[in-house]
Coordinates of C-alpha atoms in Angstrom, one line a residue:
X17 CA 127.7 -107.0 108.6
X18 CA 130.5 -103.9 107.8
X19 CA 130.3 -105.5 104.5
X20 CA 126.9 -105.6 103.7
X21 CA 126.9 -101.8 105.7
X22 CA 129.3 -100.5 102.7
X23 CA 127.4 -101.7 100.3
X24 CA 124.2 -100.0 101.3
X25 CA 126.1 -97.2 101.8
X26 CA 127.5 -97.3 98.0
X27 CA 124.2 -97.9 96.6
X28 CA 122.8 -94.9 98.2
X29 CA 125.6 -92.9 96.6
X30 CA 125.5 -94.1 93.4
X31 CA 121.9 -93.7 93.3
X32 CA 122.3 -89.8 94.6
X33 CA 125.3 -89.4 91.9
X34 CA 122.1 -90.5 89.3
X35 CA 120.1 -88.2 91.2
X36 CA 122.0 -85.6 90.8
X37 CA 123.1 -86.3 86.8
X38 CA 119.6 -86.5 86.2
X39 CA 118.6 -83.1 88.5
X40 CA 121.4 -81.1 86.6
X41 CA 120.4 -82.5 82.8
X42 CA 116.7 -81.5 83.5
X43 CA 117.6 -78.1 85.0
X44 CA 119.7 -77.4 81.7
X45 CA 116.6 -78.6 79.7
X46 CA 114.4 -76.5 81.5
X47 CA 117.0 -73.2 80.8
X48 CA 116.9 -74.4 77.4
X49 CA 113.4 -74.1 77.3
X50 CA 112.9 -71.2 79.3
X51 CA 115.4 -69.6 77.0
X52 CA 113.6 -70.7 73.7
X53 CA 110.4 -69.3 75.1
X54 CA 111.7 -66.1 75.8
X55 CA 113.3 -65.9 72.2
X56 CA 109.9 -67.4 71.0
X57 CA 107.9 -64.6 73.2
X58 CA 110.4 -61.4 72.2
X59 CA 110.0 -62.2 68.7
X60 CA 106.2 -62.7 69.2
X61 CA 106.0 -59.1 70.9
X62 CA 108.7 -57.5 68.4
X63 CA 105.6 -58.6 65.6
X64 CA 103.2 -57.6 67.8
X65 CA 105.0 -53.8 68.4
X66 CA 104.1 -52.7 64.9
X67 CA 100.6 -54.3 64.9
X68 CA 99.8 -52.7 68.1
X69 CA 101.0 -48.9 66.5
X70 CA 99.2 -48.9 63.4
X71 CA 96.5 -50.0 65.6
X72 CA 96.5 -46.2 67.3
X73 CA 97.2 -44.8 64.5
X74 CA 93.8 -46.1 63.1
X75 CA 91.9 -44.8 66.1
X76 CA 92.0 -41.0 65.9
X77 CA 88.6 -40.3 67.8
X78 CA 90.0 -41.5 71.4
X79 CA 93.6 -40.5 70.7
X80 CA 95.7 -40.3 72.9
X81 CA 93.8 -42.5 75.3
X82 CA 94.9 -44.1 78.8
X83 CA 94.7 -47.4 75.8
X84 CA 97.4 -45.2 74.4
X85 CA 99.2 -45.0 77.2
X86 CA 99.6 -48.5 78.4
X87 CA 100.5 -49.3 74.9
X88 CA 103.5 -47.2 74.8
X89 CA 104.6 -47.8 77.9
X90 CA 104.1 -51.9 77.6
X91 CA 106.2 -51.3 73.9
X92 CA 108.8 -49.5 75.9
X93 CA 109.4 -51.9 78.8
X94 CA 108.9 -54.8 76.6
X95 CA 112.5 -53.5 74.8
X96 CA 114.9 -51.5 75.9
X97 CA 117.6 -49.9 74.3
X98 CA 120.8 -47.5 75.2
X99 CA 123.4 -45.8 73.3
X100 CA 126.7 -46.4 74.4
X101 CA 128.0 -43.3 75.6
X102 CA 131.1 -41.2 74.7
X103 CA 131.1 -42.1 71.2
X104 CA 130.3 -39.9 68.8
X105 CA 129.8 -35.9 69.4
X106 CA 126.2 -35.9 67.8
X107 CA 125.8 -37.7 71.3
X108 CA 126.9 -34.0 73.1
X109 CA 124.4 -32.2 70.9
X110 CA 126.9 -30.9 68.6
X111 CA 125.8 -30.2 64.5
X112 CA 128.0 -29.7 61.6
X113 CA 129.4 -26.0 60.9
X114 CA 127.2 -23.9 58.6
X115 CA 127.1 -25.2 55.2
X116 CA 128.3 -28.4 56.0
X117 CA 126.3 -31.6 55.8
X118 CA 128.7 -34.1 58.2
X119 CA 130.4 -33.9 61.3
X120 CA 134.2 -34.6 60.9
X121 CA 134.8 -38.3 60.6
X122 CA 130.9 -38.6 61.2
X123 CA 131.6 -37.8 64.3
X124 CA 133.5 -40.2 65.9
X125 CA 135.3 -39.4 69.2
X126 CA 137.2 -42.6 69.0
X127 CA 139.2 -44.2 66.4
X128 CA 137.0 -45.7 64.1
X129 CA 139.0 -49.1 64.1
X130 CA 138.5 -48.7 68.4
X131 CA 134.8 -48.1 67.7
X132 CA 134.3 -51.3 65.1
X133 CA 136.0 -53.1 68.0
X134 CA 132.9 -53.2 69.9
X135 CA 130.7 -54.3 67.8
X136 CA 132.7 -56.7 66.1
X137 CA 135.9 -57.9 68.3
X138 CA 137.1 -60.5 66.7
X139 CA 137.6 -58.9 63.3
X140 CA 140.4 -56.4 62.3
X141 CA 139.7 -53.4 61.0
X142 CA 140.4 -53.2 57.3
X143 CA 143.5 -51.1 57.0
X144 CA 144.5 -49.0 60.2
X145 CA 143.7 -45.6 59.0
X146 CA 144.3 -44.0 62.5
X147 CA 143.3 -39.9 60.9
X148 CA 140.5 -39.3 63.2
X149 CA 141.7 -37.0 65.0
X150 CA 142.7 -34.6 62.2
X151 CA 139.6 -35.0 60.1
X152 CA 138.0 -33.6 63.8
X153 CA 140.1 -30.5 63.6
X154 CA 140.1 -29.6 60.4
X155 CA 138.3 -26.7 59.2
X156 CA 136.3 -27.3 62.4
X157 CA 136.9 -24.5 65.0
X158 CA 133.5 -24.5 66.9
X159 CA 133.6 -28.4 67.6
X160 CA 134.5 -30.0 70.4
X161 CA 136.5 -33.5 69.8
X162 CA 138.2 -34.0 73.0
X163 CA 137.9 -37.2 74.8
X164 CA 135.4 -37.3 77.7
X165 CA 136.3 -39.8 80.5
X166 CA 133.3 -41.7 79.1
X167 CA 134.7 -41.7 75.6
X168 CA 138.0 -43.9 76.2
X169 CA 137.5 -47.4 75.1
X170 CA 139.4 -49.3 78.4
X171 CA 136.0 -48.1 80.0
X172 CA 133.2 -49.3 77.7
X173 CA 132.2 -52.5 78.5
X174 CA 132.0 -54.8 74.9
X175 CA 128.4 -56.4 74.9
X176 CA 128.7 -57.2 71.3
X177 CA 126.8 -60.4 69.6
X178 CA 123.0 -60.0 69.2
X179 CA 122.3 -57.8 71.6
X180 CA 124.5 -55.1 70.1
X181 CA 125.2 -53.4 66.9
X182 CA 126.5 -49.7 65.3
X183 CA 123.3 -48.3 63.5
X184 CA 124.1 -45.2 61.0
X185 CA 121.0 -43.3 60.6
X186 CA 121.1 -41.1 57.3
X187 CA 118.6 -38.2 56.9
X188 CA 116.9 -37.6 53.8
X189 CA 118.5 -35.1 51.5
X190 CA 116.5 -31.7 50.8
X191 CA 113.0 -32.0 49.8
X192 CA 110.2 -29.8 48.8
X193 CA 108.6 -30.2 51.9
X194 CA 111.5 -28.0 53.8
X195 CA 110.9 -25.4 51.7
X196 CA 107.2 -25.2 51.9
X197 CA 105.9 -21.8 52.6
X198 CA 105.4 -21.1 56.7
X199 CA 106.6 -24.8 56.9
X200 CA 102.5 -26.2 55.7
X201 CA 102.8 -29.5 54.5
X202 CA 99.6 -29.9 53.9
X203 CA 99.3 -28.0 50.6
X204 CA 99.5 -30.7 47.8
X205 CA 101.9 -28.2 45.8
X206 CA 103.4 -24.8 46.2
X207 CA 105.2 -22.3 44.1
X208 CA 108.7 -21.3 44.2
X209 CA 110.7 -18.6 42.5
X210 CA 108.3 -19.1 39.8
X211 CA 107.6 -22.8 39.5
X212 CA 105.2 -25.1 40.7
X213 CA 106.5 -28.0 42.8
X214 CA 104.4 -31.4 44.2
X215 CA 104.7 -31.7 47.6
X216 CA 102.9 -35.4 47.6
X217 CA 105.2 -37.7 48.7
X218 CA 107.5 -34.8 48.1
X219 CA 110.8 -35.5 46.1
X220 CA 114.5 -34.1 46.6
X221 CA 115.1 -31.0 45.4
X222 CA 118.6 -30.1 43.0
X223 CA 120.5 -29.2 46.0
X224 CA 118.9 -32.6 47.4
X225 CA 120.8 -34.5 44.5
X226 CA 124.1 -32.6 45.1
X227 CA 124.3 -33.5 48.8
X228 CA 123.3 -37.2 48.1
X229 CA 125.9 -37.3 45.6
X230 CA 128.2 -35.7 47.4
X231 CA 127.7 -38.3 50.5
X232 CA 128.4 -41.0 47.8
X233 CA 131.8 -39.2 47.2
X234 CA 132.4 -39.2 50.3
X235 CA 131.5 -42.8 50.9
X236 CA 133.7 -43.4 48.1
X237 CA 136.6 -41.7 49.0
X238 CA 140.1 -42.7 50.7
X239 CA 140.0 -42.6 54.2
X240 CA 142.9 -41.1 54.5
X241 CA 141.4 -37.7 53.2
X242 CA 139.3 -35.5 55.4
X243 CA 135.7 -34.4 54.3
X244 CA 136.7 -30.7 53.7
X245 CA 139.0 -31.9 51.0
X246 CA 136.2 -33.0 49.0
X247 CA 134.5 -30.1 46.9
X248 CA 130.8 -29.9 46.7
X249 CA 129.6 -29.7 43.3
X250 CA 126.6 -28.4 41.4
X251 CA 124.8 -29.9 38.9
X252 CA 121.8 -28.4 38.6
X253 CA 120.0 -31.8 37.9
X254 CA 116.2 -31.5 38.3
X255 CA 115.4 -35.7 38.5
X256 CA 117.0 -37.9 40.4
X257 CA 116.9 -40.0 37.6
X258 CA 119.5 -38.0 36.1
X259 CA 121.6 -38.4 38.8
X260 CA 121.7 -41.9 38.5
X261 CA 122.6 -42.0 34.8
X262 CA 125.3 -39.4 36.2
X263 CA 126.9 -42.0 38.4
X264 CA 126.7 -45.0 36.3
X265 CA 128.6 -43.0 33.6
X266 CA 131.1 -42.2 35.8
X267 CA 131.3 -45.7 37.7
X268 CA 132.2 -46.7 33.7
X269 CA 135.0 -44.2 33.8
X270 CA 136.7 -45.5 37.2
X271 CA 136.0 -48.6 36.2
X272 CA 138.3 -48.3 33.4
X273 CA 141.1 -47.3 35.6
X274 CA 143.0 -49.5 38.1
X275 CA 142.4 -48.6 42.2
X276 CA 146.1 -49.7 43.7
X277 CA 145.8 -48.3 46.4
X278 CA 145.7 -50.4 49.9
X279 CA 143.6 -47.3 51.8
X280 CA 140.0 -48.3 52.4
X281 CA 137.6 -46.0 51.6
X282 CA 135.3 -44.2 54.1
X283 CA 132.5 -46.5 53.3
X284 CA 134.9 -49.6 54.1
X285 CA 136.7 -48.1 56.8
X286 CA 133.4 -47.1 59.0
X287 CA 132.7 -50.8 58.7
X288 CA 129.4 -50.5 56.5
X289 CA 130.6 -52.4 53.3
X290 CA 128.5 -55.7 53.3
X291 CA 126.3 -54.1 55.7
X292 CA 122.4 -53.9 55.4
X293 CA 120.5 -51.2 54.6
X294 CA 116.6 -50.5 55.5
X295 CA 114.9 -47.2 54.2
X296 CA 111.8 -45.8 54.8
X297 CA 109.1 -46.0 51.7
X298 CA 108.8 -42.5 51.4
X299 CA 110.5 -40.5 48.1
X300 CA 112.9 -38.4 49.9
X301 CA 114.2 -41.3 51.5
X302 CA 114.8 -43.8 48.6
X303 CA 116.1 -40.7 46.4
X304 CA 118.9 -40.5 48.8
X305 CA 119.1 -44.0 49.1
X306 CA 119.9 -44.3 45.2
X307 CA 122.0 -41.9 45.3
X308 CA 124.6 -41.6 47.9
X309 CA 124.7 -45.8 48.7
X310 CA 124.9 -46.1 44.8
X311 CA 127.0 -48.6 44.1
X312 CA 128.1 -49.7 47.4
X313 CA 126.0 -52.0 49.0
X314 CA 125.0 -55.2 47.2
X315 CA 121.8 -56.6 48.8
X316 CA 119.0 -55.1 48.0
X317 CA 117.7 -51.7 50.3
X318 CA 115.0 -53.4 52.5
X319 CA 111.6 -51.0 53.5
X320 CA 110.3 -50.2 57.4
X321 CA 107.1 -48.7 57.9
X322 CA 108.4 -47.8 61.0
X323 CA 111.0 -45.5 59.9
X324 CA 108.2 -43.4 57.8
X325 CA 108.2 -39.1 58.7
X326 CA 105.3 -38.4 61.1
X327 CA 102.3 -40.3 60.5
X328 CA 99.5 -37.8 60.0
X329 CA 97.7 -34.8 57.6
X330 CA 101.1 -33.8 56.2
X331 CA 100.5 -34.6 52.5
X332 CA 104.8 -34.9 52.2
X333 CA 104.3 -37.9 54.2
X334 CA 102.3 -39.9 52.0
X335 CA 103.4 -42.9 50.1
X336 CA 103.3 -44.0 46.8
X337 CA 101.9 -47.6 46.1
X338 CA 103.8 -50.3 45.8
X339 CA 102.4 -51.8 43.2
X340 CA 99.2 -50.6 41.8
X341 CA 98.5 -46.7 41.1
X342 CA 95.0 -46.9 41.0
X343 CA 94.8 -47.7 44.1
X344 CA 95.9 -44.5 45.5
X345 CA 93.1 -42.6 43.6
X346 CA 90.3 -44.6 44.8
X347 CA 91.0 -44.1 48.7
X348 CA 88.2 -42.8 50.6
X349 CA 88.5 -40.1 53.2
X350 CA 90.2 -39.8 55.9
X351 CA 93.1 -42.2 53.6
X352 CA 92.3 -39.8 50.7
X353 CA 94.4 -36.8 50.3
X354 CA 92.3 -34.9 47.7
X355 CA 95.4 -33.6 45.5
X356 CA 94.4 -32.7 42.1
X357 CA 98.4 -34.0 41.7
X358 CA 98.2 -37.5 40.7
X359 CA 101.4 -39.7 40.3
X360 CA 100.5 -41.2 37.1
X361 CA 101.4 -44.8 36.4
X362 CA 104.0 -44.5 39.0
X363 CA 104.7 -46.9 41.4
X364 CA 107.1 -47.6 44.3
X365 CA 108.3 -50.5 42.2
X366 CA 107.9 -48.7 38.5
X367 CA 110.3 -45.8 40.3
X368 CA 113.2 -48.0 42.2
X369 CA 112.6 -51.0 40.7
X370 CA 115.0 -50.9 38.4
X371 CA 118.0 -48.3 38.7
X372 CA 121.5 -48.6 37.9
X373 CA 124.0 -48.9 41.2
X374 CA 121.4 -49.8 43.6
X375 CA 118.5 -52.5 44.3
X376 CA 115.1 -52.4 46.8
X377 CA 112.8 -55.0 48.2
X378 CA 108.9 -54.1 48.1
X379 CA 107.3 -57.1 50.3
X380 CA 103.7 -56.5 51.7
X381 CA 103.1 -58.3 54.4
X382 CA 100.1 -57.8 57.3
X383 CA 100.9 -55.9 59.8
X384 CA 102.8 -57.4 62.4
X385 CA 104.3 -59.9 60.1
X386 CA 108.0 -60.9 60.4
X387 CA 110.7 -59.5 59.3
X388 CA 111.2 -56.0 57.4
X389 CA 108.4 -55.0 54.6
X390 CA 105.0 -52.7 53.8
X391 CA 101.7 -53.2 55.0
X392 CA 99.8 -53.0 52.0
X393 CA 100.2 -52.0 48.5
X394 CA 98.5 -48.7 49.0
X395 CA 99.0 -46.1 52.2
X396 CA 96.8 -47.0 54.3
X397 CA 98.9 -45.8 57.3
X398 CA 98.6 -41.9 56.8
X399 CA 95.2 -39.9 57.3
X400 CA 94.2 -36.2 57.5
X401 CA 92.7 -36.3 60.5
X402 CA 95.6 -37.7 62.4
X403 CA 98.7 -35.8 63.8
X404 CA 101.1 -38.6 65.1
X405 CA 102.7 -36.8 68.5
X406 CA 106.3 -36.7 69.5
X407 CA 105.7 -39.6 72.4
X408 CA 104.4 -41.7 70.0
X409 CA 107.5 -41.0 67.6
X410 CA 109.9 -42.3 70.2
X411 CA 107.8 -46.0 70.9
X412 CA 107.9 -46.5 66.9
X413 CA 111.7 -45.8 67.3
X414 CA 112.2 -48.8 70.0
X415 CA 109.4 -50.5 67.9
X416 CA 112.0 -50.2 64.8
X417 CA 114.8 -51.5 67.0
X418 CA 112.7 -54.6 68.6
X419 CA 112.2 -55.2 64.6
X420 CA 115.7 -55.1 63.8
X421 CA 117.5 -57.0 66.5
X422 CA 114.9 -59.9 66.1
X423 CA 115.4 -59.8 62.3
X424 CA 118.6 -59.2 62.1
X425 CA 120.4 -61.1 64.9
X426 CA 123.9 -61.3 63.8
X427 CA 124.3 -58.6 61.7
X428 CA 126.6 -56.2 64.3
X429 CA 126.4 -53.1 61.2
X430 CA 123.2 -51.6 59.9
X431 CA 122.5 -48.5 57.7
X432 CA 119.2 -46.8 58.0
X433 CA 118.1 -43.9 56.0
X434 CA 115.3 -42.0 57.7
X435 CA 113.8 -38.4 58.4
X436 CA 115.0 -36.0 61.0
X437 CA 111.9 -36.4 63.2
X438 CA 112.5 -40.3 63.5
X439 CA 116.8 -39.1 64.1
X440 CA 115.2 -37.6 67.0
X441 CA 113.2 -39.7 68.0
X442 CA 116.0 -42.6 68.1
X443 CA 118.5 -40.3 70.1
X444 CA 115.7 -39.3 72.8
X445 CA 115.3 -43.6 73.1
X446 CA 118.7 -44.0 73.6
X447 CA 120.0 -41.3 75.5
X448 CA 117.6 -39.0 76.7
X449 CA 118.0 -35.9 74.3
X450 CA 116.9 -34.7 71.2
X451 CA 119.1 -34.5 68.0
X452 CA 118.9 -32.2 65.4
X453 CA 120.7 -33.7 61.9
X454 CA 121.3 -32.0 58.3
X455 CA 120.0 -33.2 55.3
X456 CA 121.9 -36.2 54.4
X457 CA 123.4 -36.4 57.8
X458 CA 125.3 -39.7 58.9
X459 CA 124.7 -40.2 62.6
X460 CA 126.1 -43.6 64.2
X461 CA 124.7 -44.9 67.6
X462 CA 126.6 -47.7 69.1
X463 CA 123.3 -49.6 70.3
X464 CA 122.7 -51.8 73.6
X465 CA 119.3 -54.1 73.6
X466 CA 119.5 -54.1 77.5
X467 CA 117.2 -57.0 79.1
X468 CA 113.8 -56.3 80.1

């Protein structure tokens, strides 16, 4: 009878030890699951961010609306996004000296090999170029570069993988459309010293050329030097076009002799070489883009809607086509901008299609669609009888970022070239503040997609 008793008694545990294999294999199924349906739904509502703005952007009459409203503040819960703090001084409010287009070291309060480490731990910096703290002092009286208690590294926690990444946002270099008269960019053109200037989809100016080539010197440059070493030059070059032809000839010339030295260059040492870039489609932004990333980043410069200046009557913020110029002229009103100025035969991919040093990617796609691209091949976003507010600015901003960490998952380093409202409208997302930038400004945000 013990016997048989034991027996029963084994059976009943072996069947609970099945039990139990069984209970803790389903539960990890159903994590899985759960887990792939979250991924499944944040990729789903990182689409359906963008659809959801151009939707209110295309509803002027009843904007904003309490439709508005919920909107933004479903985008906003939906994904959520912090700077890490203690980084960089941009993050205390502080803006280059006068005359100056970067912060010392971009900015950085930290060593930048430090800074790379939290993003991307498991990779050594290239070579250990530890000058940070001079390039902060140099020539830079009225700055502040001391290390907050917040800005030492033993106290920043490392989320890194694909729910964290270093985003340098670069402003657009000088356009027309700063210099418009009382700040109206409206008018279609406008004369200056004499000469009459377009303002649609308004281009870089000279001085626009020298600071995007001087950012590519810069780029380009040992990182052992500090910025104020570098002279800015003037070329007086009145197409960007021009510029381009400038640096290929001079690429040639390097070319020809040797580099031996073992010091990365600024470009290398920040951790953006390999990195990808996405622009906004406007002029300013792609001018800049050719000219200070010339001939350092390989992939092709993808395009973002959502990085676009203000959406709204501004005539500076209108976009070219992508492929078809005929389109433009045949808009109707409110998508027509009734410029006598025309832009020809040219085309987003007539313009940047094919320049020396540097490559972009024109894909239309409906809105919502995945990944990074254009809604259509003409502008169909921008209106003039819509003035896109400052709220609105800041939901496009975390729209941007649900598009990037969802298309970009394991890319820790991203370059984005963009306007100074949208540099705003990024640092009030991640930190609570506004943030001015100059023209051609590099301003890096360690970035946290924090859970919902």
């Amino acid at each position: 009878g013990g016997q048989k008793g034991l027996s029963v008694v084994l059976c009943v545990m072996a069947v609970l030890c099945v039990v139990g294999v069984l209970s803790v294999k389903q539960q990890q199924q159903q994590q899985q699951q759960q887990q792939q349906q979250q991924q499944q739904w944040q990729t789903l509502r990182a689409n359906d961010t963008e659809q959801l703005l151009w939707f209110l952007t295309q509803s002027p009459d009843s904007y904003p609306t309490q439709l508005t409203s919920y909107i933004n503040s479903t985008i906003l819960s939906a994904w959520r996004f912090k700077a890490v703090p203690g980084l960089f001084m941009q993050q205390r409010g502080t803006e280059p000296p006068v005359n100056h287009t970067q912060l010392p070291g971009f900015g950085a309060l930290l060593p930048w090999p430090s800074i790379l480490k939290l993003v991307k731990p498991q990779r050594s910096a290239v070579a250990v170029v530890d000058n940070d703290d001079s390039d902060c002092h140099d020539n830079a009286d009225d700055l502040d570069c001391s290390n907050d208690d917040d800005a030492d590294e033993s106290s920043i926690g490392a989320t890194v993988g694909s729910r964290r990444k270093l985003i340098f946002f670069i402003r657009h270099a000088q356009a027309w459309e700063n210099l418009t008269p009382d700040g109206d960019n409206r008018v279609c053109e406008f004369v200056l010293d004499g000469k009459r200037h377009n303002n649609v989809d308004s281009p870089i100016t000279p001085l626009g050329i020298d600071q995007s080539l001087y950012l590519n010197r810069i780029f380009k440059s040992p990182s052992n030097r500090n910025f104020s070493q570098l002279r800015f030059e003037q070329h007086q070059l009145t197409d960007f076009r021009q510029a381009v032809d400038l640096l290929a000839d001079t690429g040639r010339r390097h070319s020809a002799v040797p580099n031996k030295s073992s010091v990365p260059t600024w470009h290398q040492y920040v951790g953006l070489e390999g990195a990808p870039v996405i622009s906004s489609p406007l002029a300013r932004t792609l001018q800049t883009a050719t000219l200070s990333l010339n001939g350092l980043t390989a992939a092709p410069v993808q395009m973002s809607e959502l990085l676009r200046a203000t959406i709204g009557h501004d005539v500076c913020n209108y976009r070219h086509s992508v492929y078809n110029p005929a389109l433009t002229a045949s808009l109707p009103s409110p998508w027509s901008t009734n410029c006598n100025v025309t832009f020809g035969n040219a085309s987003l991919t007539s313009l940047y299609g094919h320049l020396q040093g540097i490559s972009f990617t024109f894909p239309v796609r409906p809105a919502g669609g995945s990944g990074f691209g254009l809604i259509s091949d003409k502008d169909s976003l921008w209106r003039s009888d819509f003035q896109e507010y400052p709220g609105q600015r800041v939901t496009r901003a975390a729209a941007f970022l649900a598009q990037l960490f969802s298309t970009l998952p394991n890319e820790p380093i991203v370059a984005v070239v963009t306007h100074s409202e949208m540099i705003g409208a990024f640092s009030t997302l991640l930190t609570g503040a506004d943030c001015s930038s100059a023209n051609t400004e590099v301003v890096p945000y360690v970035v946290d997609w924090l859970p919902s």
